[in-house]
mmCIF file of C-alpha atoms and ligand atoms in Angstrom:
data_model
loop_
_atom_site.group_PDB
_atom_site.id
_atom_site.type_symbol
_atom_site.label_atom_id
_atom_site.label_comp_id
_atom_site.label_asym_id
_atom_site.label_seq_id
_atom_site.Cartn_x
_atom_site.Cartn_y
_atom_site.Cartn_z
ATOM 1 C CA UNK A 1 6.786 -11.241 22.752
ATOM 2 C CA UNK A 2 9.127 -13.905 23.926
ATOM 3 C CA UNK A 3 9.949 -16.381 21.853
ATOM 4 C CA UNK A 4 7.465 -19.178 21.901
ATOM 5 C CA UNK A 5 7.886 -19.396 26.106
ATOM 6 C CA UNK A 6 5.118 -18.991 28.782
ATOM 7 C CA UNK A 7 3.573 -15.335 29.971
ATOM 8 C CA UNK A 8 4.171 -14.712 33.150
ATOM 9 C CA UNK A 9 1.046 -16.337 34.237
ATOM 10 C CA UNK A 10 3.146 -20.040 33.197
ATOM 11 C CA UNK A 11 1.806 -21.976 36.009
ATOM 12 C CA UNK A 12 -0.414 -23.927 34.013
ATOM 13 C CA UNK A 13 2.624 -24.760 31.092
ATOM 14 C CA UNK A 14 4.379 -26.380 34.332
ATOM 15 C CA UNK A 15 1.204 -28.685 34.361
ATOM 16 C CA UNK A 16 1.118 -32.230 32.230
ATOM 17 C CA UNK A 17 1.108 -31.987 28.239
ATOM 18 C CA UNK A 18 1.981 -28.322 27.725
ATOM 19 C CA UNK A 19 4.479 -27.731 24.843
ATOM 20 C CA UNK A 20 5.750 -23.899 24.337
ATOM 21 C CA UNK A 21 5.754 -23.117 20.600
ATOM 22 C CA UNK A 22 9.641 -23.893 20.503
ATOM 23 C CA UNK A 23 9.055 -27.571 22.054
ATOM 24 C CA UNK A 24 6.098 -27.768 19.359
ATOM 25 C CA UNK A 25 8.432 -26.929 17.080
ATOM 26 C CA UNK A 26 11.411 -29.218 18.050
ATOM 27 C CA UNK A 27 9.289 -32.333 17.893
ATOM 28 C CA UNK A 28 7.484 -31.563 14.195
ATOM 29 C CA UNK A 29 8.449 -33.811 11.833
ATOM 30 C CA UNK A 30 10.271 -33.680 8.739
ATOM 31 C CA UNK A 31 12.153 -30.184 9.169
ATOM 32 C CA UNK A 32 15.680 -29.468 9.259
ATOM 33 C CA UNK A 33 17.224 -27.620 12.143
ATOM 34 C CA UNK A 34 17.200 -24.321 10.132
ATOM 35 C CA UNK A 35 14.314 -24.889 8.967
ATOM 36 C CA UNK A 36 12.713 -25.208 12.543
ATOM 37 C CA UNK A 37 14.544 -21.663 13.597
ATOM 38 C CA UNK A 38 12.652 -20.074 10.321
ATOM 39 C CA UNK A 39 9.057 -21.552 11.187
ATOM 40 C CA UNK A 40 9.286 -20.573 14.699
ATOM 41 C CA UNK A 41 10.389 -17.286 13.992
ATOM 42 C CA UNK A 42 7.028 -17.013 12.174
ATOM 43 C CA UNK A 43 4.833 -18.228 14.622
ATOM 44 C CA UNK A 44 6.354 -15.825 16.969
ATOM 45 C CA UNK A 45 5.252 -12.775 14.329
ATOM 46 C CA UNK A 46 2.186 -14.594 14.000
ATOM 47 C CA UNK A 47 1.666 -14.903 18.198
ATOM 48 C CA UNK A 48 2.890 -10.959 17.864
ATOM 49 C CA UNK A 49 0.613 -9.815 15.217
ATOM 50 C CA UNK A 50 -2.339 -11.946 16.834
ATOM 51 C CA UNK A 51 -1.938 -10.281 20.178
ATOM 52 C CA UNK A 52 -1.487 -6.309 18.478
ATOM 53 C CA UNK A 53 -4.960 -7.234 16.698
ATOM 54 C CA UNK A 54 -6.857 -8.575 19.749
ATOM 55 C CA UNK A 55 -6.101 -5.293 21.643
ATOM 56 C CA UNK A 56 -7.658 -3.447 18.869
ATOM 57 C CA UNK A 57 -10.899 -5.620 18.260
ATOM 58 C CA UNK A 58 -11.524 -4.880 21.792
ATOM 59 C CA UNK A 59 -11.024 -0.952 20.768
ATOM 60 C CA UNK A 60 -13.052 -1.294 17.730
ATOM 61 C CA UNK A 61 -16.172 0.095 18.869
ATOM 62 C CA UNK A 62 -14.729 2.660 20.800
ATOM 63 C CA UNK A 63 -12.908 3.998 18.019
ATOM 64 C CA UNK A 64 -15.688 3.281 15.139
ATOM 65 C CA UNK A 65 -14.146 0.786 13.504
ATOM 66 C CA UNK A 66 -16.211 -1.995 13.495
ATOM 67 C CA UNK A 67 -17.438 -0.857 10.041
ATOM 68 C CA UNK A 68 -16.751 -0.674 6.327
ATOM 69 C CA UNK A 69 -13.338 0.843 5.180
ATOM 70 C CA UNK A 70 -15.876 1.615 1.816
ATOM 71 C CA UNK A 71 -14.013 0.001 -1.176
ATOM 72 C CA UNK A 72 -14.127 -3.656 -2.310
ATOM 73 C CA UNK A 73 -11.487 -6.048 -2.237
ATOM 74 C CA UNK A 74 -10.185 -8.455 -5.761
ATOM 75 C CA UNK A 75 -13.062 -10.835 -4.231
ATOM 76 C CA UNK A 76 -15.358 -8.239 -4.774
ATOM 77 C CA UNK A 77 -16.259 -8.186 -1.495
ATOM 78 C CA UNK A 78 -16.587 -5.251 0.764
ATOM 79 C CA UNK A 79 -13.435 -4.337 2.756
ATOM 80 C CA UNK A 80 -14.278 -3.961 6.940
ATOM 81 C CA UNK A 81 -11.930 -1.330 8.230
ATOM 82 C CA UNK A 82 -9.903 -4.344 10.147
ATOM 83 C CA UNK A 83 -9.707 -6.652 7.191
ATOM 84 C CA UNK A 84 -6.698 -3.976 6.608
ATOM 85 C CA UNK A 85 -5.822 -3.175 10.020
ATOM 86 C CA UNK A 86 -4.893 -6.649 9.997
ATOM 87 C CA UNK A 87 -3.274 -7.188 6.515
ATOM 88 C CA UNK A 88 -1.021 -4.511 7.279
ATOM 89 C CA UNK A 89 -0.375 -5.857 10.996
ATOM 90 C CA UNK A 90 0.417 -9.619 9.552
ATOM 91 C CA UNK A 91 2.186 -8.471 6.686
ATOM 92 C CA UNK A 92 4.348 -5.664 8.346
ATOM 93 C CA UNK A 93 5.441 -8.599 10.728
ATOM 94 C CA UNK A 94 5.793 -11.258 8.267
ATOM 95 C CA UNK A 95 7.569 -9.497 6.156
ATOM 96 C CA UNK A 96 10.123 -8.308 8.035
ATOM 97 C CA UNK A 97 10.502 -11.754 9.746
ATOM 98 C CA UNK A 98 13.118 -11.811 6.774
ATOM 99 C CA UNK A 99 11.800 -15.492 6.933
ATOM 100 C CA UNK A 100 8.616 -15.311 4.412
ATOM 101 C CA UNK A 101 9.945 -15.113 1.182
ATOM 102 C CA UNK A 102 6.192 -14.732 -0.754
ATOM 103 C CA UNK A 103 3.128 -13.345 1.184
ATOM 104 C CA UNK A 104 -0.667 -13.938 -0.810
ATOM 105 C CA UNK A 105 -3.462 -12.451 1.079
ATOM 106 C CA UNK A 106 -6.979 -13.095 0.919
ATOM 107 C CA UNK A 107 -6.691 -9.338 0.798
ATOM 108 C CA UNK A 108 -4.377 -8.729 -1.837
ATOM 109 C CA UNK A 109 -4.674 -9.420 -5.348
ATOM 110 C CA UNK A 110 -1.108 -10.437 -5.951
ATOM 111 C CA UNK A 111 1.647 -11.785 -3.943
ATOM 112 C CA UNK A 112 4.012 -9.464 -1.694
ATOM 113 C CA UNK A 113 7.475 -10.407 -1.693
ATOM 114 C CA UNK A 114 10.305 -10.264 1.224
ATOM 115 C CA UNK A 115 13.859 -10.423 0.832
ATOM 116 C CA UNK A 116 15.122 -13.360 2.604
ATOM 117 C CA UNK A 117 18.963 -14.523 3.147
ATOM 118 C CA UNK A 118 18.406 -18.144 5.135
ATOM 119 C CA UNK A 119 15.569 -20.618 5.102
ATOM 120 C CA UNK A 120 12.237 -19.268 4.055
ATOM 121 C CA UNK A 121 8.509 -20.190 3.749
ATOM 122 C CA UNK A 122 5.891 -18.830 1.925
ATOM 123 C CA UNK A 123 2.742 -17.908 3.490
ATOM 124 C CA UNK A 124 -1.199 -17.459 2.178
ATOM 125 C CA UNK A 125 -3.663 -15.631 4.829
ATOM 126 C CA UNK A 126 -7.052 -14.572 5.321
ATOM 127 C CA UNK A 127 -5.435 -11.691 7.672
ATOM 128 C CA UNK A 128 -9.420 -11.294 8.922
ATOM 129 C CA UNK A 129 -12.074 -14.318 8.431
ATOM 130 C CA UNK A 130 -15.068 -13.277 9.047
ATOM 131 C CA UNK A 131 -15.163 -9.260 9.397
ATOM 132 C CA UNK A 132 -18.734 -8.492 9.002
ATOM 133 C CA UNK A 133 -19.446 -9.959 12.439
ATOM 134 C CA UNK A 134 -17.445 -6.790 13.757
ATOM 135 C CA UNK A 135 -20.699 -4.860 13.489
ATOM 136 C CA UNK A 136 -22.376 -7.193 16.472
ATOM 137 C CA UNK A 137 -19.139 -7.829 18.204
ATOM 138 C CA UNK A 138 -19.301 -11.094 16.910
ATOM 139 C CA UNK A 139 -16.665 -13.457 16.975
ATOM 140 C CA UNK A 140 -13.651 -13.559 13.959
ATOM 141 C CA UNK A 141 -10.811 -14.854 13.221
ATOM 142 C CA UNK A 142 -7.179 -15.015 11.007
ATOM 143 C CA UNK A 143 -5.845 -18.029 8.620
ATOM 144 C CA UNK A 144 -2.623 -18.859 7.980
ATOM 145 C CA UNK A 145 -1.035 -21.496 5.494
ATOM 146 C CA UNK A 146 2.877 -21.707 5.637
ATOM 147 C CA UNK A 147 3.969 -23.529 2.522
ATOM 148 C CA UNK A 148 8.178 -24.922 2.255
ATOM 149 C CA UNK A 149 9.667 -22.708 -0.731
ATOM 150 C CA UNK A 150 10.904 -24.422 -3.550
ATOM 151 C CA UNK A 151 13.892 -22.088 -3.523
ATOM 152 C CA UNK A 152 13.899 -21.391 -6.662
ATOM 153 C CA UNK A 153 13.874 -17.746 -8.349
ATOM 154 C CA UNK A 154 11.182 -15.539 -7.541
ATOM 155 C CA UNK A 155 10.352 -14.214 -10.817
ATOM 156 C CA UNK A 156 6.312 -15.625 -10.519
ATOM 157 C CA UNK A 157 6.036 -15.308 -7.282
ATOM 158 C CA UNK A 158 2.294 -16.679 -7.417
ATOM 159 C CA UNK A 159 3.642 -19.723 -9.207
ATOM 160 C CA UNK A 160 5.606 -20.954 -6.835
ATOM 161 C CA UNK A 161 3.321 -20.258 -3.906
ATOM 162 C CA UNK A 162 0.457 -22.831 -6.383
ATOM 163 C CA UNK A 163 3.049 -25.428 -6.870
ATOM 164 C CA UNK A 164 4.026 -25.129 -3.174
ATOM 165 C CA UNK A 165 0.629 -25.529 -2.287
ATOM 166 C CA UNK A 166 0.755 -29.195 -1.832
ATOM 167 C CA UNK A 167 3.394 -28.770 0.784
ATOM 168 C CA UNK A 168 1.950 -27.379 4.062
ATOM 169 C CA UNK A 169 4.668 -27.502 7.031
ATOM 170 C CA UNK A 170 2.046 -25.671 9.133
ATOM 171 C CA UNK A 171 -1.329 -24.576 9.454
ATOM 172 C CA UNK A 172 -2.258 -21.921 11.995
ATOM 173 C CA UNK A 173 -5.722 -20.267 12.690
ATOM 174 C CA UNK A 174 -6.534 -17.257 15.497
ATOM 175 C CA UNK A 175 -9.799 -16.988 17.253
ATOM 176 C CA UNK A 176 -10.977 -13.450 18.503
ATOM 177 C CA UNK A 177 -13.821 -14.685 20.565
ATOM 178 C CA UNK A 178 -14.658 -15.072 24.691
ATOM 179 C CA UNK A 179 -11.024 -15.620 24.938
ATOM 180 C CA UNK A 180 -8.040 -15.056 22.163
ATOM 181 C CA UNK A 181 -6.763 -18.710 20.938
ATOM 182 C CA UNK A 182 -4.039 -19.475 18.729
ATOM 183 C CA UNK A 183 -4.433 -23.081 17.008
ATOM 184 C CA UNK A 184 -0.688 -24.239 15.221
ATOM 185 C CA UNK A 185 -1.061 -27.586 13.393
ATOM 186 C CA UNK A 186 1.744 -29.621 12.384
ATOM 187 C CA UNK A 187 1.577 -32.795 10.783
ATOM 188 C CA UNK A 188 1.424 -35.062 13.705
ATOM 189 C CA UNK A 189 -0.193 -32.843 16.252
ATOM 190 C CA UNK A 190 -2.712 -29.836 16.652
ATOM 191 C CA UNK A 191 -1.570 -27.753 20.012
ATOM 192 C CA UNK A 192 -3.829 -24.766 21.427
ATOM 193 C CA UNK A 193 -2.338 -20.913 23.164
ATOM 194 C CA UNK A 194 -4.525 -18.752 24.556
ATOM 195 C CA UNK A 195 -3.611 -14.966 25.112
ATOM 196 C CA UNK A 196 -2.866 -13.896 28.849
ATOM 197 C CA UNK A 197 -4.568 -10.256 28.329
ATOM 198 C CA UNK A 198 -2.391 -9.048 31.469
ATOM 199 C CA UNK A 199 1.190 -10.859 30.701
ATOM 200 C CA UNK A 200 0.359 -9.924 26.645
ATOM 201 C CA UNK A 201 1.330 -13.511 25.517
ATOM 202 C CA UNK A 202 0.084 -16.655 24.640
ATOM 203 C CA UNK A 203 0.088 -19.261 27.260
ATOM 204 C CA UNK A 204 -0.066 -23.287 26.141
ATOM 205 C CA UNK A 205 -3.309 -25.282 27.321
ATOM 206 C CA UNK A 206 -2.260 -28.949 28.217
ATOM 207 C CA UNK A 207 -2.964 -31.655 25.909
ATOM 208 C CA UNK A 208 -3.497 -32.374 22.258
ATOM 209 C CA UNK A 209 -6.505 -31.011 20.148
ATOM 210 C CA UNK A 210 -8.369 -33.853 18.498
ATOM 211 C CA UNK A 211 -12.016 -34.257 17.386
ATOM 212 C CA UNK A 212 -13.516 -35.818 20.002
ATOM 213 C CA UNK A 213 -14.564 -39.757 20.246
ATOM 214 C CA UNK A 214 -17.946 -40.312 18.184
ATOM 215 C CA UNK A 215 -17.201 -37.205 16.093
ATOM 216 C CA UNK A 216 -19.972 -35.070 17.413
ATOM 217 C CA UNK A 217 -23.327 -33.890 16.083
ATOM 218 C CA UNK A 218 -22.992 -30.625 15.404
ATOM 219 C CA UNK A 219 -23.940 -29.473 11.548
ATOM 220 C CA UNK A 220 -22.592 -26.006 10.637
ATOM 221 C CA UNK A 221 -24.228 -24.761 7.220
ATOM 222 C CA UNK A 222 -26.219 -21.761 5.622
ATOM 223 C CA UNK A 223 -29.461 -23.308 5.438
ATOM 224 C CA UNK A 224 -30.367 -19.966 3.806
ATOM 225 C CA UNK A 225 -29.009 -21.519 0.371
ATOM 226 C CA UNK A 226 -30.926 -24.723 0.122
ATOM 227 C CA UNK A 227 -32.774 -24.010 -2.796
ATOM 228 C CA UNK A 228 -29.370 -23.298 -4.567
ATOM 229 C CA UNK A 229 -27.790 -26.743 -3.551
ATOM 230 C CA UNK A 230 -27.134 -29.998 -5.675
ATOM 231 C CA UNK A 231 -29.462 -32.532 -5.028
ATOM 232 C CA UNK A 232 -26.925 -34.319 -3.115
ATOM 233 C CA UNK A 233 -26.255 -31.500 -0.587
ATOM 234 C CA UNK A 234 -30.259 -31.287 -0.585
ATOM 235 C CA UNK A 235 -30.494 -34.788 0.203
ATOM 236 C CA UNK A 236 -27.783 -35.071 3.156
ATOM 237 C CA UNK A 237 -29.910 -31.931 4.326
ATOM 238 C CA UNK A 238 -33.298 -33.815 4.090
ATOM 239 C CA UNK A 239 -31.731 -36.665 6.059
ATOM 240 C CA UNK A 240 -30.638 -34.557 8.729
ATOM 241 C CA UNK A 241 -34.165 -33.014 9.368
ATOM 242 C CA UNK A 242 -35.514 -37.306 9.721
ATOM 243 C CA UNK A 243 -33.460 -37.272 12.903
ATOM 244 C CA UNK A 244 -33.637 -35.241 16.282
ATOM 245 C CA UNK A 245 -29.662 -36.281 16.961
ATOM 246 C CA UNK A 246 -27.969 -33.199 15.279
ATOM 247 C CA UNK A 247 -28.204 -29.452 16.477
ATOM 248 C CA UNK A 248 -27.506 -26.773 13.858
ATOM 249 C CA UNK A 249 -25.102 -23.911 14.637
ATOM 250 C CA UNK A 250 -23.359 -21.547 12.370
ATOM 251 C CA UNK A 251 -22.091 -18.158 13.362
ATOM 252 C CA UNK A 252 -20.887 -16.123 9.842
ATOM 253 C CA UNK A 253 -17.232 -16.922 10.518
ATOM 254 C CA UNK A 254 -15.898 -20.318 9.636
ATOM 255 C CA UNK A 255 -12.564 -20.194 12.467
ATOM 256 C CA UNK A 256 -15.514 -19.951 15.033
ATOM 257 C CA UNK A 257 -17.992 -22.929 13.397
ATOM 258 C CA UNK A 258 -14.215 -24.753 12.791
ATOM 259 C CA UNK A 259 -13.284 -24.420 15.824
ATOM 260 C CA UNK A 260 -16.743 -25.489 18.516
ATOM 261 C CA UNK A 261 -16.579 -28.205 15.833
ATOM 262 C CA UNK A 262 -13.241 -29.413 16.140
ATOM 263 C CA UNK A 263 -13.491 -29.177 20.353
ATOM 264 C CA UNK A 264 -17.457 -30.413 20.431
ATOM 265 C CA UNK A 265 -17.653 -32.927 17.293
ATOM 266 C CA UNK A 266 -19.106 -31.720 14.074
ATOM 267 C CA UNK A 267 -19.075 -30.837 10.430
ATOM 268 C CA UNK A 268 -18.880 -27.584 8.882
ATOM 269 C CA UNK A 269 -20.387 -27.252 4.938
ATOM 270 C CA UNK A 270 -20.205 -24.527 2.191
ATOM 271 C CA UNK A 271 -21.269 -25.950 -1.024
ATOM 272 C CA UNK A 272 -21.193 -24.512 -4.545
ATOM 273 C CA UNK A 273 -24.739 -22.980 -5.111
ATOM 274 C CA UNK A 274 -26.022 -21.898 -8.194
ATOM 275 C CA UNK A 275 -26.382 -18.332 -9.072
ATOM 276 C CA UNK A 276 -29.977 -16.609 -7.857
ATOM 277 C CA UNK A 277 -30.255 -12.664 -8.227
ATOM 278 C CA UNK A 278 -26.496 -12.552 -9.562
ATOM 279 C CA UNK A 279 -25.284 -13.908 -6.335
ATOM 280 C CA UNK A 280 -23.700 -17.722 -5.564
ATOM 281 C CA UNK A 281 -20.570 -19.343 -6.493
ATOM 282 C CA UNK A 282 -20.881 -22.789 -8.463
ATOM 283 C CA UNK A 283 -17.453 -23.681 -7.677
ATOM 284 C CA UNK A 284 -17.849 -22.520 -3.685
ATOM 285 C CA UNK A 285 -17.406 -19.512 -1.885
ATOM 286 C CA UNK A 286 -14.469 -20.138 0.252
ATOM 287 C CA UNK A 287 -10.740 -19.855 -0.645
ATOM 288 C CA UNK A 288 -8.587 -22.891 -1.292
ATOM 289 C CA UNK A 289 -5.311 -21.347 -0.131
ATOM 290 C CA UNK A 290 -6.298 -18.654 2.502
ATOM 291 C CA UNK A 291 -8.833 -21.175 4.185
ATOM 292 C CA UNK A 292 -9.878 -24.723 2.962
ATOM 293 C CA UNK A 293 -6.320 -25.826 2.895
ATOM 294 C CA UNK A 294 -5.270 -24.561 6.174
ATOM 295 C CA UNK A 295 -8.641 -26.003 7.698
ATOM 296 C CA UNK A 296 -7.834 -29.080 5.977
ATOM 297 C CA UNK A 297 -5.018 -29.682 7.024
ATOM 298 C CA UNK A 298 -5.611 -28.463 10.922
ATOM 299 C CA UNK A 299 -8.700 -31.355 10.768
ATOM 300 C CA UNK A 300 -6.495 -33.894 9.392
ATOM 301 C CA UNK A 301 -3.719 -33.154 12.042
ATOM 302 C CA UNK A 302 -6.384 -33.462 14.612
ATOM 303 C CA UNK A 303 -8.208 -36.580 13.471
ATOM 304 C CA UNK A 304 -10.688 -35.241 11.099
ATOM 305 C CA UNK A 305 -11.224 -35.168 7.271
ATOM 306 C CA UNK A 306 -12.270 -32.282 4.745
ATOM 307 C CA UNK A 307 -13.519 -32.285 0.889
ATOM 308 C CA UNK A 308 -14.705 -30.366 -2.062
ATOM 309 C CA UNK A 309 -17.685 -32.842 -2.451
ATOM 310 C CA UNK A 310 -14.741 -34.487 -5.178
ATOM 311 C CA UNK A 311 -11.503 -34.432 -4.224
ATOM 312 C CA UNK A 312 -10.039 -34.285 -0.684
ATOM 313 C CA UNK A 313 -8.887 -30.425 -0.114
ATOM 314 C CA UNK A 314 -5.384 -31.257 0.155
ATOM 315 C CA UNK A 315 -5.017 -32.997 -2.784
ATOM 316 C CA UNK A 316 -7.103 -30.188 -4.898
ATOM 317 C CA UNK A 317 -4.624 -28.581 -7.554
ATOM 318 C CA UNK A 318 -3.583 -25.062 -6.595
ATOM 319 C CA UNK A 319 -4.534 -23.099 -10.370
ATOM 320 C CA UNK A 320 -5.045 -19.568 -9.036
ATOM 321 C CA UNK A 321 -3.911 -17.579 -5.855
ATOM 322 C CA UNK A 322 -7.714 -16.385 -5.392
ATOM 323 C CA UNK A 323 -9.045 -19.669 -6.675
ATOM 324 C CA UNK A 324 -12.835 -20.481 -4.407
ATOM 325 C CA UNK A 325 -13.459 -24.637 -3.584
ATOM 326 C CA UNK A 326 -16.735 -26.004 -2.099
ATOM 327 C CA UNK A 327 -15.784 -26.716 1.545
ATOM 328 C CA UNK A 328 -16.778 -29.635 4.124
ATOM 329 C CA UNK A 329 -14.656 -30.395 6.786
ATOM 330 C CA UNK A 330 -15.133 -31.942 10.079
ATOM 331 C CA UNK A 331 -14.559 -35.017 12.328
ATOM 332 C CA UNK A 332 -14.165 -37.999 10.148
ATOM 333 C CA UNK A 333 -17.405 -39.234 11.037
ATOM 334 C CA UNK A 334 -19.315 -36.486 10.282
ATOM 335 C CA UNK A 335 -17.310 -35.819 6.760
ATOM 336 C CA UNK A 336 -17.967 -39.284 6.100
ATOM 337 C CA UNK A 337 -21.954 -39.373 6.470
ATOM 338 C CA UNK A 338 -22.123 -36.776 4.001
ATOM 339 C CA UNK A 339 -20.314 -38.193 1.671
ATOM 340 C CA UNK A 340 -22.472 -41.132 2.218
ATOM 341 C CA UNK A 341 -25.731 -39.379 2.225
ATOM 342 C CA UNK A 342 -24.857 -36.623 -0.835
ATOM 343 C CA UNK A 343 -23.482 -39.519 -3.057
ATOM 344 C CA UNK A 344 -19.721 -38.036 -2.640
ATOM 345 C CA UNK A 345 -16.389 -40.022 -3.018
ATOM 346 C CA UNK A 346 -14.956 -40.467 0.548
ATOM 347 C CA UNK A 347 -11.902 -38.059 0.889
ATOM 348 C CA UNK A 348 -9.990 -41.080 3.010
HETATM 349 P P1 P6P B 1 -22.234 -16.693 4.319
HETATM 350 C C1 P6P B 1 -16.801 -15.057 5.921
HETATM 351 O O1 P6P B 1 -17.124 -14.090 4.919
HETATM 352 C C2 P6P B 1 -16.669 -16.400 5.229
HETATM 353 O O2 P6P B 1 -15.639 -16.335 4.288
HETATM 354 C C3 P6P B 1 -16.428 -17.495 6.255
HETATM 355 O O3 P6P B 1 -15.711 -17.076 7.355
HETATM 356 C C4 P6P B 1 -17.834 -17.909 6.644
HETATM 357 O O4 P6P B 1 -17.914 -19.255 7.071
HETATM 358 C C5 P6P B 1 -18.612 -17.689 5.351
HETATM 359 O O5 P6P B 1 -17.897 -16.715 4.592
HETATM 360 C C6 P6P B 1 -20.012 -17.184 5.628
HETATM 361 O O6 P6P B 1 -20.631 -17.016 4.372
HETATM 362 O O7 P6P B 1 -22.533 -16.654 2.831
HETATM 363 O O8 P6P B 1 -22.950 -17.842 5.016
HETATM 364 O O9 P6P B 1 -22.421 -15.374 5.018
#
């Protein structure tokens, strides 16, 4: 994998408003020249490890691995076999980037650390969003976070990832659909690869990724837990079903309802609902530092806005590595007339 430059197949990154990851890199802001070497040494790992797991999605099935590994994970949640194909892909490469100096997983109950003698980050992935589509060959994706170390001694390495968590350089998501896409968020720009199968890199697409004018109509939510809802969600809900302009779609994996919203124009919702048959989480389902905060930070990067239903997501307090948040993030519109319609603080 070279580093951050064009496959072979470059003729589009000749065109207009193509950036290879080290010109994305050179015109982030608020890095130091080290510090710029160290990031895009990870998104290279990242481009490397994203490419490795695409060719073996596409093997899955061939190989029976689209299934359960059969143990459960510190969520509680049943492991696929590729939620560790790809920990231990991401990880192997991250860690040896000698440029991640703590590692929390989604997958992992506690923090991984790498020696690391120059400029480091530290990094919190969900290595595998949305595995149990792998059955149908549906689409999935991986999360990444990269936080600025504090630098200081490693002896809780959790700690310093929470009080990090406030400082995200970079926010980076992969999509293992149609096509393989690699979405890298900085603070003033949100920039789109997608993998050249033949070439086995990532190519740029011209242009900048923002939510597009209006901010779409698309509502992404599991209508399945209405019943467990506040009355606010209920009532944004309600709303929706007084209008014909909306159209409901919502696929199991958030990178893939993130991502048709963030191109298209929508929202995407996962509210706290109340326990029913000893399932539901009160406080939300989805993690704060393996995917609201990266999400949150992507949307704001590219125009949008994101929430607990409180608190904006980037502003939420970091308490636990593992720690679930209520999710809604979206174009700002979108974010904006649920906040209006649940009776929720706007997260501007
Ligand atoms: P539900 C996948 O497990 C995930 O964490 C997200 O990718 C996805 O948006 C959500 O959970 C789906 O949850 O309860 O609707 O199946």
């Amino acid at each position: 994998m070279t580093r951050g430059e064009p496959s072979k197949t470059a003729s589009h990154a000749k065109n207009e408003g193509c950036l290879t990851l080290s010109e994305l890199v050179d015109r982030a802001p608020e890095m130091t020249g080290a510090e710029r070497q160290a990031i895009l040494e990870i998104l290279d790992k990242i481009s490397e490890g994203a490419r490795d797991v695409a060719r073996r999605l596409a093997m899955g099935p061939l190989h029976g691995l689209t299934g359960s590994s059969g143990h459960l994970n510190v969520q509680g949640e049943e492991v696929q076999a590729f939620d560790e194909i790809a920990q231990d892909t991401f990880s192997g490469l991250l860690g040896a980037s000698g440029r991640v100096a703590v590692l929390v997983s989604e997958e992992r109950e506690h923090p991984e650390t790498f020696p690391c003698p120059g400029p480091s980050f530290y990094v919190a992935m969900d290595p595998l969003d949305g595995s149990s589509n792998l059955a149908v060959s549906g689409p999935v994706g991986s999360i990444f976070a990269i936080f600025r170390g504090a630098g200081e001694s490693l002896r809780d390495p959790a700690k310093a990832v929470l009080d990090s968590a406030s400082d995200v350089v970079c926010a980076v998501y992969v999509l293992y659909s149609v096509a393989t896409l690699l979405v890298i968020a900085f603070r003033n720009e949100v920039r789109m690869y997608a993998l050249d199968p033949v070439a086995e890199g990532f190519a740029p697409l011209p242009g900048k990724v923002r939510f597009p004018d209006g901010g779409g109509q698309i509502v992404s939510i599991n209508s399945a837990n209405y019943t467990r809802w506040d009355a606010g969600v209920r009532r944004y809900v309600d709303a929706l079903h007084s209008r014909s302009s909306w159209s409901g779609r919502y696929v199991g994996a958030l990178v893939m309802d993130f991502h048709r919203n963030l191109l298209k124009g929508g929202v995407f919702l996962y509210p706290g609902d109340l326990p029913k048959d000893g399932k539901g989480h009160p406080e939300g389902k989805l993690r704060l530092l393996f995917e609201a905060i990266p999400m949150a930070f992507i949307a704001r990067a590219a125009g949008g806005l994101a929430t607990n239903g409180k608190t904006p997501i980037l502003d939420i307090p970091a308490t636990h590595i593992h720690q679930r948040v209520a999710l809604v993030v979206g174009s700002r519109e979108r974010v904006l007339e649920y906040c209006h319609l649940a009776g929720a603080p706007e997260p501007v």
